[in-house]
Tab-separated table of C-alpha atoms and ligand atoms in Angstrom:
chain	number	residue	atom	x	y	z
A	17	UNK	CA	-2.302	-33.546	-28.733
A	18	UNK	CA	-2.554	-29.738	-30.090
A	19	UNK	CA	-3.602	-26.513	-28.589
A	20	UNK	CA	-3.080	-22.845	-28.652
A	21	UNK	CA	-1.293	-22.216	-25.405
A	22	UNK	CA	0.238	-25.238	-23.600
A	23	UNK	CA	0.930	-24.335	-20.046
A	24	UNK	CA	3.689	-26.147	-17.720
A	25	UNK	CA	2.547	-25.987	-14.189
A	26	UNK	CA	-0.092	-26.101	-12.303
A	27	UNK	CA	0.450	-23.847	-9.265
A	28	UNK	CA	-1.481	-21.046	-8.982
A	29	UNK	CA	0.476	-19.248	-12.312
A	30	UNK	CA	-0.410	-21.873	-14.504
A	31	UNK	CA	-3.699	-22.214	-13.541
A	32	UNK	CA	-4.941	-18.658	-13.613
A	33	UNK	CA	-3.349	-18.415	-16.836
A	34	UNK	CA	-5.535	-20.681	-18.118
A	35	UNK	CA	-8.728	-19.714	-16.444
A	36	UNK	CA	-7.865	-16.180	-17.715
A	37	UNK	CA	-7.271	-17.391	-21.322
A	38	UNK	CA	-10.712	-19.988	-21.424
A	39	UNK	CA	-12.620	-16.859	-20.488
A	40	UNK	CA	-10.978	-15.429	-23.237
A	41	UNK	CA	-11.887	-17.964	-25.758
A	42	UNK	CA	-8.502	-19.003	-25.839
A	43	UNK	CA	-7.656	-22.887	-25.827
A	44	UNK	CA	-5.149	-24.051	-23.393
A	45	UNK	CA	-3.966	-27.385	-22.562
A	46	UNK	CA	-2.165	-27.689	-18.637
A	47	UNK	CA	0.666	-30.383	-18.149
A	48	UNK	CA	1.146	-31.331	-14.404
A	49	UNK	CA	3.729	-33.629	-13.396
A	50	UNK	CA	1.891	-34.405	-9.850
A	51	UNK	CA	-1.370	-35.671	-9.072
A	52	UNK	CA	-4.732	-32.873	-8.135
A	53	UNK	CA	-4.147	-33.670	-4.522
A	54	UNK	CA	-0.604	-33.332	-4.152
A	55	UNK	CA	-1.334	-29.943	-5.652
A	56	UNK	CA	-3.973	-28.660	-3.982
A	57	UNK	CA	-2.479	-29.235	-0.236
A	58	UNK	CA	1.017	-27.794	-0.385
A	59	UNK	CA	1.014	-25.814	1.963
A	60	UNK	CA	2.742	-22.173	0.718
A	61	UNK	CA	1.291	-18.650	0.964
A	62	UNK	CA	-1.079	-16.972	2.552
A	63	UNK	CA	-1.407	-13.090	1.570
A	64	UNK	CA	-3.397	-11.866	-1.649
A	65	UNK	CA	-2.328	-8.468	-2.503
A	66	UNK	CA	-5.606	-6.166	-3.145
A	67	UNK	CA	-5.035	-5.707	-6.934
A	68	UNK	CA	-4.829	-10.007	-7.177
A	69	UNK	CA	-7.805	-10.238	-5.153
A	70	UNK	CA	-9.719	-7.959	-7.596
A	71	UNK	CA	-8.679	-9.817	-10.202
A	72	UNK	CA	-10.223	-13.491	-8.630
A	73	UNK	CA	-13.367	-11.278	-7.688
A	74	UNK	CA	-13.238	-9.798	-11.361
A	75	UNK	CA	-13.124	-13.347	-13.223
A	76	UNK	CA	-15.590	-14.963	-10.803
A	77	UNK	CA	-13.136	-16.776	-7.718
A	78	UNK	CA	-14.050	-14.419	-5.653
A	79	UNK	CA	-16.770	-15.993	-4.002
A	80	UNK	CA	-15.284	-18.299	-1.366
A	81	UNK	CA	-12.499	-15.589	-0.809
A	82	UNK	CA	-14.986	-13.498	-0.027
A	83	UNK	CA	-17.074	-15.500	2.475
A	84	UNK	CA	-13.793	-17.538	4.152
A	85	UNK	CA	-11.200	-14.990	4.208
A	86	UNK	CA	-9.821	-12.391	5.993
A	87	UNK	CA	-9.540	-8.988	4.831
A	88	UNK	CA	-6.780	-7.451	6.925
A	89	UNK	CA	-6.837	-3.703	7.178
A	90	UNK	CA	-2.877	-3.705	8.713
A	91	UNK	CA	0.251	-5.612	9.941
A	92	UNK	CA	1.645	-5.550	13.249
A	93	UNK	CA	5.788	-4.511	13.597
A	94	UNK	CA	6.731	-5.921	16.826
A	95	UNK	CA	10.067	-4.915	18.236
A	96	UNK	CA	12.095	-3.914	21.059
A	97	UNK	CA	9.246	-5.154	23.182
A	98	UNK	CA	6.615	-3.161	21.624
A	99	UNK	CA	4.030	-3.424	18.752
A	100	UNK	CA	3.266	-0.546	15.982
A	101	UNK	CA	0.661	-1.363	13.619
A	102	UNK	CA	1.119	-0.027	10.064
A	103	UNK	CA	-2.619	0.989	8.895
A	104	UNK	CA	-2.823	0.013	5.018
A	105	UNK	CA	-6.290	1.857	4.267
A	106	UNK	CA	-5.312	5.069	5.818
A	107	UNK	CA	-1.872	5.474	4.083
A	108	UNK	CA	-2.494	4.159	0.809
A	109	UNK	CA	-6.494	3.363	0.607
A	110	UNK	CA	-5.900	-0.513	-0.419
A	111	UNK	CA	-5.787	-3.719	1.998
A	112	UNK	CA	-4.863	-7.603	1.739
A	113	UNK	CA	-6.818	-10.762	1.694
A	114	UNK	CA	-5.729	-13.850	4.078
A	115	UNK	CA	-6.558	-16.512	1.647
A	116	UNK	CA	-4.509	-19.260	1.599
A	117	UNK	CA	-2.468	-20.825	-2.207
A	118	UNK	CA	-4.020	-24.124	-1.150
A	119	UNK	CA	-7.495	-22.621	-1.376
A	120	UNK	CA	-6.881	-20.394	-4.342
A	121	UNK	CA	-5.393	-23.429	-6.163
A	122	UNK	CA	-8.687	-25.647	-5.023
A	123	UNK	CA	-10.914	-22.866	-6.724
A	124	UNK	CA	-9.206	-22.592	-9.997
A	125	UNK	CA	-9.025	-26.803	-10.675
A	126	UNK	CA	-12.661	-27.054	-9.661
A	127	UNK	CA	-13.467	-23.824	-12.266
A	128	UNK	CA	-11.356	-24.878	-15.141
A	129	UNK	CA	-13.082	-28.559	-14.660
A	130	UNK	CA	-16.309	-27.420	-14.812
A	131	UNK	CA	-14.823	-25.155	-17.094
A	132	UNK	CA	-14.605	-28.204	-19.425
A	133	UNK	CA	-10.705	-27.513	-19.142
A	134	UNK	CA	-7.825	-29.772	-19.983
A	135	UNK	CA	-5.319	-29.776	-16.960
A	136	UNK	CA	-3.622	-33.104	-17.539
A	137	UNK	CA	-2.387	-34.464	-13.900
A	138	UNK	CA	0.326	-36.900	-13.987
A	139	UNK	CA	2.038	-35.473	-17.096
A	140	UNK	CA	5.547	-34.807	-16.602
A	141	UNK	CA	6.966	-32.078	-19.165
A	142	UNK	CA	10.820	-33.256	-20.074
A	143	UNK	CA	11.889	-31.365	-22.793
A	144	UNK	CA	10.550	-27.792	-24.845
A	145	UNK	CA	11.277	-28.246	-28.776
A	146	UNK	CA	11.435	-25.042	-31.369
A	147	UNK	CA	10.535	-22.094	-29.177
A	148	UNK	CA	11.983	-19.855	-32.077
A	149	UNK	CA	9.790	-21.558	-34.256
A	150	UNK	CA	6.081	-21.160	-35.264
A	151	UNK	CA	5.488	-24.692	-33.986
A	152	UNK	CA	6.864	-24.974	-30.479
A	153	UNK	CA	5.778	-28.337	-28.844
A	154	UNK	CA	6.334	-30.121	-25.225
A	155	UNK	CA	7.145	-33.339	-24.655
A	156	UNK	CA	5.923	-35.057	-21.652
A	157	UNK	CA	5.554	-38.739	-19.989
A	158	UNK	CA	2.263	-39.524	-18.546
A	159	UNK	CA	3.982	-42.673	-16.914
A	160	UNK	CA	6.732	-44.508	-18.594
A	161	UNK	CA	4.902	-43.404	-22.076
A	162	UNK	CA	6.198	-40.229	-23.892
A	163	UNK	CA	3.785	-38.303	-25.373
A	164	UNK	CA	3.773	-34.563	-27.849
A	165	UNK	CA	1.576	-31.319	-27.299
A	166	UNK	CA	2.184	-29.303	-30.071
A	167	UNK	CA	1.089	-25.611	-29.700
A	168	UNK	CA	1.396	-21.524	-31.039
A	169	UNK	CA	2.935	-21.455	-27.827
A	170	UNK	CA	4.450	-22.259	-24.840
A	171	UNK	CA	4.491	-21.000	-20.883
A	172	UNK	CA	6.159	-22.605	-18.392
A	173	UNK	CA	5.072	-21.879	-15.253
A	174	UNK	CA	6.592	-24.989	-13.500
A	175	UNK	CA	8.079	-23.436	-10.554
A	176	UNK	CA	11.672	-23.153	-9.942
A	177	UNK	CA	12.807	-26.793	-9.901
A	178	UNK	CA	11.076	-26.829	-13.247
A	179	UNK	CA	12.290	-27.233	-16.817
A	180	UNK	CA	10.929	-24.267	-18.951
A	181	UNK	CA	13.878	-21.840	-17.653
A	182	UNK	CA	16.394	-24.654	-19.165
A	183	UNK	CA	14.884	-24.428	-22.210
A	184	UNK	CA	16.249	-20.895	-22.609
A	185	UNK	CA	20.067	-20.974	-24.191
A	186	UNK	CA	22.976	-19.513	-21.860
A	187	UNK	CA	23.501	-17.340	-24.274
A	188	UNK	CA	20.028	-15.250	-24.169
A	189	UNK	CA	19.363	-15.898	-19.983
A	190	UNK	CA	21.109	-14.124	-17.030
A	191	UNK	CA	20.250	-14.775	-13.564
A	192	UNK	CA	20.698	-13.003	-10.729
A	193	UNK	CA	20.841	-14.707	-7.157
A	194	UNK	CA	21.017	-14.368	-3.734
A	195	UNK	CA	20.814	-16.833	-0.965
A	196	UNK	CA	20.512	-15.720	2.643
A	197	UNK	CA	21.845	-17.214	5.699
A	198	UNK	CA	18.855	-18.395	7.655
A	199	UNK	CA	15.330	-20.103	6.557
A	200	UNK	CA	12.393	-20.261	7.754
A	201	UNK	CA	10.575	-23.392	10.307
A	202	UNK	CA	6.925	-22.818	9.711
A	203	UNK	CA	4.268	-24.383	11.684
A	204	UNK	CA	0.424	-25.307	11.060
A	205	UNK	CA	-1.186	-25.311	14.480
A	206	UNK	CA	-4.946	-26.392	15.736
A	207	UNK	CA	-5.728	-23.382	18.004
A	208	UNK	CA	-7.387	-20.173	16.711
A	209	UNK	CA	-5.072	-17.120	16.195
A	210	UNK	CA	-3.950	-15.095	19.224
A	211	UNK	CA	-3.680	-12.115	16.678
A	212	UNK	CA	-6.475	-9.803	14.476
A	213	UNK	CA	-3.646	-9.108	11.512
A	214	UNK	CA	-0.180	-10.828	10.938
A	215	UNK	CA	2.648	-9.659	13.334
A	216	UNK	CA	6.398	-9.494	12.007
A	217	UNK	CA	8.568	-9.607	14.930
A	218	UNK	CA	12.354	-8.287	14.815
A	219	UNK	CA	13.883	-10.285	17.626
A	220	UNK	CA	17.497	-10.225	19.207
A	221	UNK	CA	17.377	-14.191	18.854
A	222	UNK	CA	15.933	-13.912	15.383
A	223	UNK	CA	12.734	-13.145	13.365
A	224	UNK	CA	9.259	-14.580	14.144
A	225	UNK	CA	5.788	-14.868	12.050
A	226	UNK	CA	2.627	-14.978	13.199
A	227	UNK	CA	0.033	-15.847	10.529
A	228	UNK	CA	-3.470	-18.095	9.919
A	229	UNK	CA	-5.077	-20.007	7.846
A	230	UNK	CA	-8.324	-19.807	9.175
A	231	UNK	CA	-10.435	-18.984	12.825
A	232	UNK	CA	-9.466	-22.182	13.996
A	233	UNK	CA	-5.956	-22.635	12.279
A	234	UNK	CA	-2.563	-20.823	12.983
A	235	UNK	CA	0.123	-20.409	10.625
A	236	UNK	CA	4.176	-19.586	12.473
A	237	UNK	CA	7.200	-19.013	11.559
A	238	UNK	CA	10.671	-18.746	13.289
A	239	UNK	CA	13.780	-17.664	11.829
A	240	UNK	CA	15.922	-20.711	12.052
A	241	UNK	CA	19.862	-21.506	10.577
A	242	UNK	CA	19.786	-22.896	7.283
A	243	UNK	CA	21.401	-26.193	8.604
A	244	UNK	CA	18.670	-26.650	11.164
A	245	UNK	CA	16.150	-29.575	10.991
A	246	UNK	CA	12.349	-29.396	11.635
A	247	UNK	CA	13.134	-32.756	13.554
A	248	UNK	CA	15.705	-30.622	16.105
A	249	UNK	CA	12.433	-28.787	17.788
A	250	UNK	CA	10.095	-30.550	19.678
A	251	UNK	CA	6.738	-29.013	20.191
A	252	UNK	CA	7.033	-27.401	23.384
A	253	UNK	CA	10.356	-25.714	21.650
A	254	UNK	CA	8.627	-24.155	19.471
A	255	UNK	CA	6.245	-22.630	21.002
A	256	UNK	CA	8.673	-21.183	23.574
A	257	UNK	CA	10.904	-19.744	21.570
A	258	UNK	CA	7.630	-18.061	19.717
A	259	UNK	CA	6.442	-16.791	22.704
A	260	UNK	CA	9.764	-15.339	23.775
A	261	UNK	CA	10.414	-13.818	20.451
A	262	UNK	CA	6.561	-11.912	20.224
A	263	UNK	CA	7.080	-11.057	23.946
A	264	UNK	CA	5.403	-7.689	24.527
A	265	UNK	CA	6.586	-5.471	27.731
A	266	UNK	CA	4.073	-3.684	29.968
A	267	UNK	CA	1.542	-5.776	28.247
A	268	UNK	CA	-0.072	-9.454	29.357
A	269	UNK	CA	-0.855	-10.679	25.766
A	270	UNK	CA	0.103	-14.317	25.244
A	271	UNK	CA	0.304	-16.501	22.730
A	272	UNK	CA	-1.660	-19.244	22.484
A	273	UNK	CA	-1.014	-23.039	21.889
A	274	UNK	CA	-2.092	-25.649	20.173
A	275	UNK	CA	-1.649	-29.292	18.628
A	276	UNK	CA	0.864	-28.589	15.526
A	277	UNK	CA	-0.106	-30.970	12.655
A	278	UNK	CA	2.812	-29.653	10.172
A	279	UNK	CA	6.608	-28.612	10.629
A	280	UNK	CA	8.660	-28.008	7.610
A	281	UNK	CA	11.581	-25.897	6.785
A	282	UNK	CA	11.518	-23.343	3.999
A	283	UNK	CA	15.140	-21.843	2.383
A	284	UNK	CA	14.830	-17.998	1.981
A	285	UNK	CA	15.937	-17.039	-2.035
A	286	UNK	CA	16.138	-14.097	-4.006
A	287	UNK	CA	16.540	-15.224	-8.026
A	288	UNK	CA	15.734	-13.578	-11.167
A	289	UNK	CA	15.712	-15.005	-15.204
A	290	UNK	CA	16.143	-11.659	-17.526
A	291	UNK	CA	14.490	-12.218	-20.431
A	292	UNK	CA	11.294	-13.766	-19.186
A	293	UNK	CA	10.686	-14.966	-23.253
A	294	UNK	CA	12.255	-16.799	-25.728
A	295	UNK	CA	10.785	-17.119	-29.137
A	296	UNK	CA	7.022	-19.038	-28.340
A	297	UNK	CA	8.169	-19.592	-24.715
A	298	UNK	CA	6.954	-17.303	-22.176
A	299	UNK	CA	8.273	-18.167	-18.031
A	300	UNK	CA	5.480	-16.931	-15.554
A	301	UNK	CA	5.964	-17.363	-11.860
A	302	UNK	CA	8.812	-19.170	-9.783
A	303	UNK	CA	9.739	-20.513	-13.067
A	304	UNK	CA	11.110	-17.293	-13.425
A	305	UNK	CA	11.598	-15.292	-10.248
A	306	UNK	CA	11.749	-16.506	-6.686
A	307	UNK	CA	11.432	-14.130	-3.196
A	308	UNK	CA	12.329	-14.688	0.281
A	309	UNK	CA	8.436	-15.055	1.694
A	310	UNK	CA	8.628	-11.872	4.453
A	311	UNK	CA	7.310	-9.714	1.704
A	312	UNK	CA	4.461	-12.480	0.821
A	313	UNK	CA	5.156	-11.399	-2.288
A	314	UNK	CA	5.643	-14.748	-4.594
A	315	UNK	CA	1.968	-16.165	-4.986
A	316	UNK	CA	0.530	-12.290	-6.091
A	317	UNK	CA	4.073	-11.875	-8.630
A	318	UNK	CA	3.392	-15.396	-9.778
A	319	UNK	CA	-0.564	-14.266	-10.567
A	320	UNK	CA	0.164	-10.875	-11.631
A	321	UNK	CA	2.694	-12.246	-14.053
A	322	UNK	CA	0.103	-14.087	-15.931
A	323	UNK	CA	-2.546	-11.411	-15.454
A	324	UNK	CA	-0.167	-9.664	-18.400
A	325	UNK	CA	0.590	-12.710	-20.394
A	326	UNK	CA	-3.105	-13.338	-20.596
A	327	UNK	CA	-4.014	-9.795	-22.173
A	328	UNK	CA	-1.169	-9.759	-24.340
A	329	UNK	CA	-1.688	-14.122	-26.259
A	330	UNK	CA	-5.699	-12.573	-25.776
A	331	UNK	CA	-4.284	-9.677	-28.806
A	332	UNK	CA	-2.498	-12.143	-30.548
A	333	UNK	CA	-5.342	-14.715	-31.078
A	334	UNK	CA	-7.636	-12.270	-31.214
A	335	UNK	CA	-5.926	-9.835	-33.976
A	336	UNK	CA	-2.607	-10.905	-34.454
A	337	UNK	CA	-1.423	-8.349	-32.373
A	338	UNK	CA	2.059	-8.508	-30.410
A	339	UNK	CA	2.749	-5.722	-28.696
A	340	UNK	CA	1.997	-7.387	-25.413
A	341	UNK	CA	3.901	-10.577	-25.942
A	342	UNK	CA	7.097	-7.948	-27.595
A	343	UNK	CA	6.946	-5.715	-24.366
A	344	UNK	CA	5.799	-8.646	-21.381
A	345	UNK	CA	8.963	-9.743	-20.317
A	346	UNK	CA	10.282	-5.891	-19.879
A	347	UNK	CA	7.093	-5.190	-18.045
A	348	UNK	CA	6.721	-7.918	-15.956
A	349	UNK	CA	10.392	-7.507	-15.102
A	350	UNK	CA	9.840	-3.775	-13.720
A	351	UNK	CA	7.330	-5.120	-11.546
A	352	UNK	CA	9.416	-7.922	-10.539
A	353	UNK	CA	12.260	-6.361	-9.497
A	354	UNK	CA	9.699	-3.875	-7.275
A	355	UNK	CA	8.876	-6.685	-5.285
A	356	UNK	CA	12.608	-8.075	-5.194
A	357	UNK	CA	14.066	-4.903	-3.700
A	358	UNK	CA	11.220	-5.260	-1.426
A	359	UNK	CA	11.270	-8.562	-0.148
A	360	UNK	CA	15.020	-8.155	-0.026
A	361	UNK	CA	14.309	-5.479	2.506
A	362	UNK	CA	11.957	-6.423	4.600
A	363	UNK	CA	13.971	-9.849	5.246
A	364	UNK	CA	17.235	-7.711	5.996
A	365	UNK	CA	14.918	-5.054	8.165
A	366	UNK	CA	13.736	-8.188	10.373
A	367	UNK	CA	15.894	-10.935	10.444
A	368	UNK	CA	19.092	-11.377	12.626
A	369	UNK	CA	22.663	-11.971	10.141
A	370	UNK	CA	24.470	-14.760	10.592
A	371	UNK	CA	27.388	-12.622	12.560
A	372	UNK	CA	24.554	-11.024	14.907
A	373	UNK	CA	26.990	-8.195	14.424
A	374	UNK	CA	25.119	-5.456	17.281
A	375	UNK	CA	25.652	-2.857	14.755
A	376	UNK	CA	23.220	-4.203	11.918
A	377	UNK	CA	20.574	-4.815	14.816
A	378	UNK	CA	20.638	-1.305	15.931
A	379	UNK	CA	19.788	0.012	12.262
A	380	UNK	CA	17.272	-2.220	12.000
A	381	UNK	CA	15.910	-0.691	15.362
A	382	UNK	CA	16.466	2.635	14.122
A	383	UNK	CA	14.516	1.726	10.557
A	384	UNK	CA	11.637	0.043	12.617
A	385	UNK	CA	11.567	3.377	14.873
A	386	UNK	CA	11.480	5.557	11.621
A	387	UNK	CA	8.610	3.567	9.912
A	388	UNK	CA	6.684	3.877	13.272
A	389	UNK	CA	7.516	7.334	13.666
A	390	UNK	CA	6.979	8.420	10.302
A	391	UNK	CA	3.817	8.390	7.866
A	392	UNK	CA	6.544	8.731	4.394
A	393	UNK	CA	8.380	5.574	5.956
A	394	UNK	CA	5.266	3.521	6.873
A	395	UNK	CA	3.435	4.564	3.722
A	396	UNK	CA	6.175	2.940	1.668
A	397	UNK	CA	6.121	-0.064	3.498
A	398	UNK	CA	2.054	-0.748	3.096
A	399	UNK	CA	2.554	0.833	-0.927
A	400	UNK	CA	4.651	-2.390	-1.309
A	401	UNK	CA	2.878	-4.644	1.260
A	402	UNK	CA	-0.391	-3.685	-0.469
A	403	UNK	CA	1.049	-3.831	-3.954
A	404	UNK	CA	1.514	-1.224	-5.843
A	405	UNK	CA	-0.662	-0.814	-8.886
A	406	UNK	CA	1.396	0.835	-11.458
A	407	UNK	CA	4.468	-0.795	-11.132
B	512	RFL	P1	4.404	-23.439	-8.268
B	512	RFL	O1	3.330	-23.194	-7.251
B	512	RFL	O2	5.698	-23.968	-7.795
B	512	RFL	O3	3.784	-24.413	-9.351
B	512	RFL	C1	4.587	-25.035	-10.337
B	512	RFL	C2	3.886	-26.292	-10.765
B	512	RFL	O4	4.616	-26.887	-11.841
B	512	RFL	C3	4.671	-28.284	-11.621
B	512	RFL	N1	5.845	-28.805	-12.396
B	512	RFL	C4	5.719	-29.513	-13.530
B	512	RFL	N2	4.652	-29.939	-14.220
B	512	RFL	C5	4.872	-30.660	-15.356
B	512	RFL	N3	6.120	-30.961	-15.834
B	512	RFL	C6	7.221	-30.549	-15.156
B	512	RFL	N4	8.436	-30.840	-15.627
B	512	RFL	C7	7.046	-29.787	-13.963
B	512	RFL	N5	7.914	-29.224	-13.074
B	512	RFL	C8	7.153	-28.645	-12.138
B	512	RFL	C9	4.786	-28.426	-10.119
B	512	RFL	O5	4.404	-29.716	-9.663
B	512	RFL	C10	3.833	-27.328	-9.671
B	512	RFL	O6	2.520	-27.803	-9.513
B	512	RFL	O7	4.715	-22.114	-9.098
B	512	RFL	P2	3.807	-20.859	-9.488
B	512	RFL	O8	2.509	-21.304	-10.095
B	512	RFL	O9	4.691	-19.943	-10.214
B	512	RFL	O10	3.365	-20.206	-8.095
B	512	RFL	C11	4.315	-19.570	-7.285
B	512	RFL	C12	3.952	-19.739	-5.811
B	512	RFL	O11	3.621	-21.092	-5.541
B	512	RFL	C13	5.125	-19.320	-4.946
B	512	RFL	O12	5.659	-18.077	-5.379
B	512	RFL	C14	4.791	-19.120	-3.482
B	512	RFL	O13	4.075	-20.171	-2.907
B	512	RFL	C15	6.126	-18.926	-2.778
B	512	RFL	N6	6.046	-19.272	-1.401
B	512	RFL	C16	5.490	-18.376	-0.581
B	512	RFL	N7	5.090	-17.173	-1.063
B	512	RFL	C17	4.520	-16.293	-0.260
B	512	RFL	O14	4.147	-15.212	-0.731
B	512	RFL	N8	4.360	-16.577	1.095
B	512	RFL	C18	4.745	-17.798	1.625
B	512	RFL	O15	4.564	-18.044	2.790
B	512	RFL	C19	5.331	-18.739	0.786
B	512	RFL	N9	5.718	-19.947	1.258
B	512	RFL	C20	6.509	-20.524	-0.947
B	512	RFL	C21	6.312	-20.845	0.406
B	512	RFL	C22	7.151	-21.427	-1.803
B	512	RFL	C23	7.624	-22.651	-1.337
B	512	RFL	N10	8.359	-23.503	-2.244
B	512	RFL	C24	8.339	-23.225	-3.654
B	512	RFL	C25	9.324	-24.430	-1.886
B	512	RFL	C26	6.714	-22.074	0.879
B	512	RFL	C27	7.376	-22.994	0.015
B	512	RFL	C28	7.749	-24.331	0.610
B	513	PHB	C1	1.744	-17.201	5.364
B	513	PHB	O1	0.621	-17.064	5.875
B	513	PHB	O2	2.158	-18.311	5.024
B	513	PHB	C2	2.603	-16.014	5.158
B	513	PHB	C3	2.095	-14.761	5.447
B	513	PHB	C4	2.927	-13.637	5.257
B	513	PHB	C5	4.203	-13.804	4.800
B	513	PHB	C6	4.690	-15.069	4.519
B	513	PHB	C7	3.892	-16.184	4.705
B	513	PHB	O3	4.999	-12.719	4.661
């Protein structure tokens, strides 16, 4: 097989990157080692950062977004027994989309299909051949048979477990890492939300997440110990220790409950690959980066990554032009590292340490009362939140 651009991945990166480069008139060819429904219900992210939902709108997937989603104008900070909501139109004019990955992902197979795209399902990518050369090609097994995709170039955007980050020699990559001492038990739940916008809740017995997936579908989250077990908490667990950690005083909101139909446990990482290129292979995505999820940051850096890929291999085709594949990795990078430090802070704002040292709580308090005292501190917050368009 030969193409222009052969993709690794199809998450959300992978995909857009080739939606983006077919409405380009750019061939692509999309190697996924699992099959289209596997894919389209993992269950992952939830939050579309304004400038990512322009971009669906702009490229025409904004249609269901617009007609099943959620445009939230705000979050809710919940701590100390009280709520402060952090207004994202008034302090920085821009807002977020609920619209879950699983959705997004659903759109752009569907698209690309009708598209008359080539994502092949069931093809797993094992090894990336001459990325310094003119002539990079992947090799894949679709089954037990091993098959060649030669291409002008290659992007892996296969997620971290992936192999397009191996492909780069120890010599060219540094990574940068940081695992934190707690993860996350998320829950799907049958009973409509008992909240307009998301609530982040700094609690003494650990951080809690209130999301949705749709009118009729919750989406939780409790800050758990990264030995814990999703099999350690029954139902009736969970949903207590949610309620006591989104406990309001002098107030007689509840949460509600519901049948949970999903429990899994998600470790929180911070990880960066400098460069993001080698030769003919470009990373895009988790393949390159990873975030803790409090920032719901991962899904928009994984799309916004290949927004800039896809203008800079549009150049090249069009006019041999490289000064957007020469200058993406440094560019994505700043961006990157924007939402890293972010991330990075709202998980250490809101989550307990592993010591539950008093001292770190009370700046946390302190922070939280600053942001809700203060429109400089809550307009950087919703800047980030919202994402920030010229980073
Ligand atoms: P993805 O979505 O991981 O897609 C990579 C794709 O590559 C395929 N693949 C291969 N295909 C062929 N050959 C190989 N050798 C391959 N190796 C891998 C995989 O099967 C897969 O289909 O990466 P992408 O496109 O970069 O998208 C990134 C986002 O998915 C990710 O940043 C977010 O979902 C992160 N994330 C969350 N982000 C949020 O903002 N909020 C969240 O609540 C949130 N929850 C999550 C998450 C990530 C999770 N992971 C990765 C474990 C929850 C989880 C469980
Ligand atoms: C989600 O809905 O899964 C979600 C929302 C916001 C986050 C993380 C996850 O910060």
């Amino acid at each position: 097989m030969r193409t222009r651009v052969g993709i690794i991945g199809a998450g959300p990166a992978g995909l857009l990157l080739s939606h983006l480069l077919h409405r380009a008139g750019v061939e692509s060819v999309v190697l996924e080692s699992r099959d289209r429904e596997y894919v389209q219900n993992r269950q992952r992210a939830g939050v579309v950062e304004h400038g990512v939902a322009e971009v669906l709108r702009a490229t025409g997937l904004g249609g269901r977004m617009d007609a099943e989603g959620f445009v939230h104008d705000g979050i809710e900070l919940r701590f100390d027994g009280h709520g402060f909501r952090v207004d994202f139109p008034a302090l920085t004019g821009r807002n977020v989309v609920i619209w879950p990955q699983t959705e997004i992902v659903k759109d752009l197979i569907a698209q690309r299909l009708a598209d008359g795209g080539a994502i092949e399902f069931g093809a797993k990518a094992t090894s990336i051949e001459g990325a310094t050369t003119d002539r990079p090609r992947v090799r894949f097994l679709r089954g037990d048979t091993e098959e060649v995709l030669d291409c002008d170039v290659v992007v892996a955007c296969d997620g971290f477990h992936g192999i397009g980050r191996q492909a780069l020699p120890e010599d060219v990559i540094q990574t940068y890492d940081r695992v934190y001492p707690f993860s996350w038990l998320g829950i799907l739940a049958d009973v409509p939300p008992s909240y307009e916008e998301l609530i982040y809740a700094n609690h003494e017995r650990g951080f809690a997440l209130g999301s949705m997936r749709s009118s009729e579908v919750s989406r939780l989250y409790l800050q758990v110990p990264n030995d814990d077990s999703a099999d350690n908490w029954s139902d009736e667990q969970i949903w207590d220790e949610l309620s006591a950690r989104f406990a309001l005083r002098d107030s007689d909101w509840s949460l509600a409950r519901g049948t949970i139909t999903d429990k899994s446990i998600t470790p929180m990482r911070s990880f960066v690959t400098e460069p993001m290129r080698h030769g003919r292979l470009f990373l895009a995505g988790d393949a390159a980066h990873i975030v803790p999820p409090t920032g719901a940051k991962g899904l928009n850096l994984a799309m916004r990554d290949v927004t800039l890929l896809s203008e800079a291999l549009t150049a090249y085709f069009g006019s041999g032009d490289e000064t957007g594949l020469n200058s993406y990795s440094a560019d994505a990078l700043r961006r990157v590292w924007r939402a890293e430090h972010f991330s990075y802070w709202m998980t250490t704002l809101l989550h307990r340490a592993g010591d539950r040292d008093p001292f770190d709580h009370k700046l946390q308090l302190s922070h939280l009362h600053f942001i809700a005292g203060s429109t400089a501190a809550a307009t950087q917050l919703a800047e980030n939140y919202t994402g920030l368009p010229s980073v």
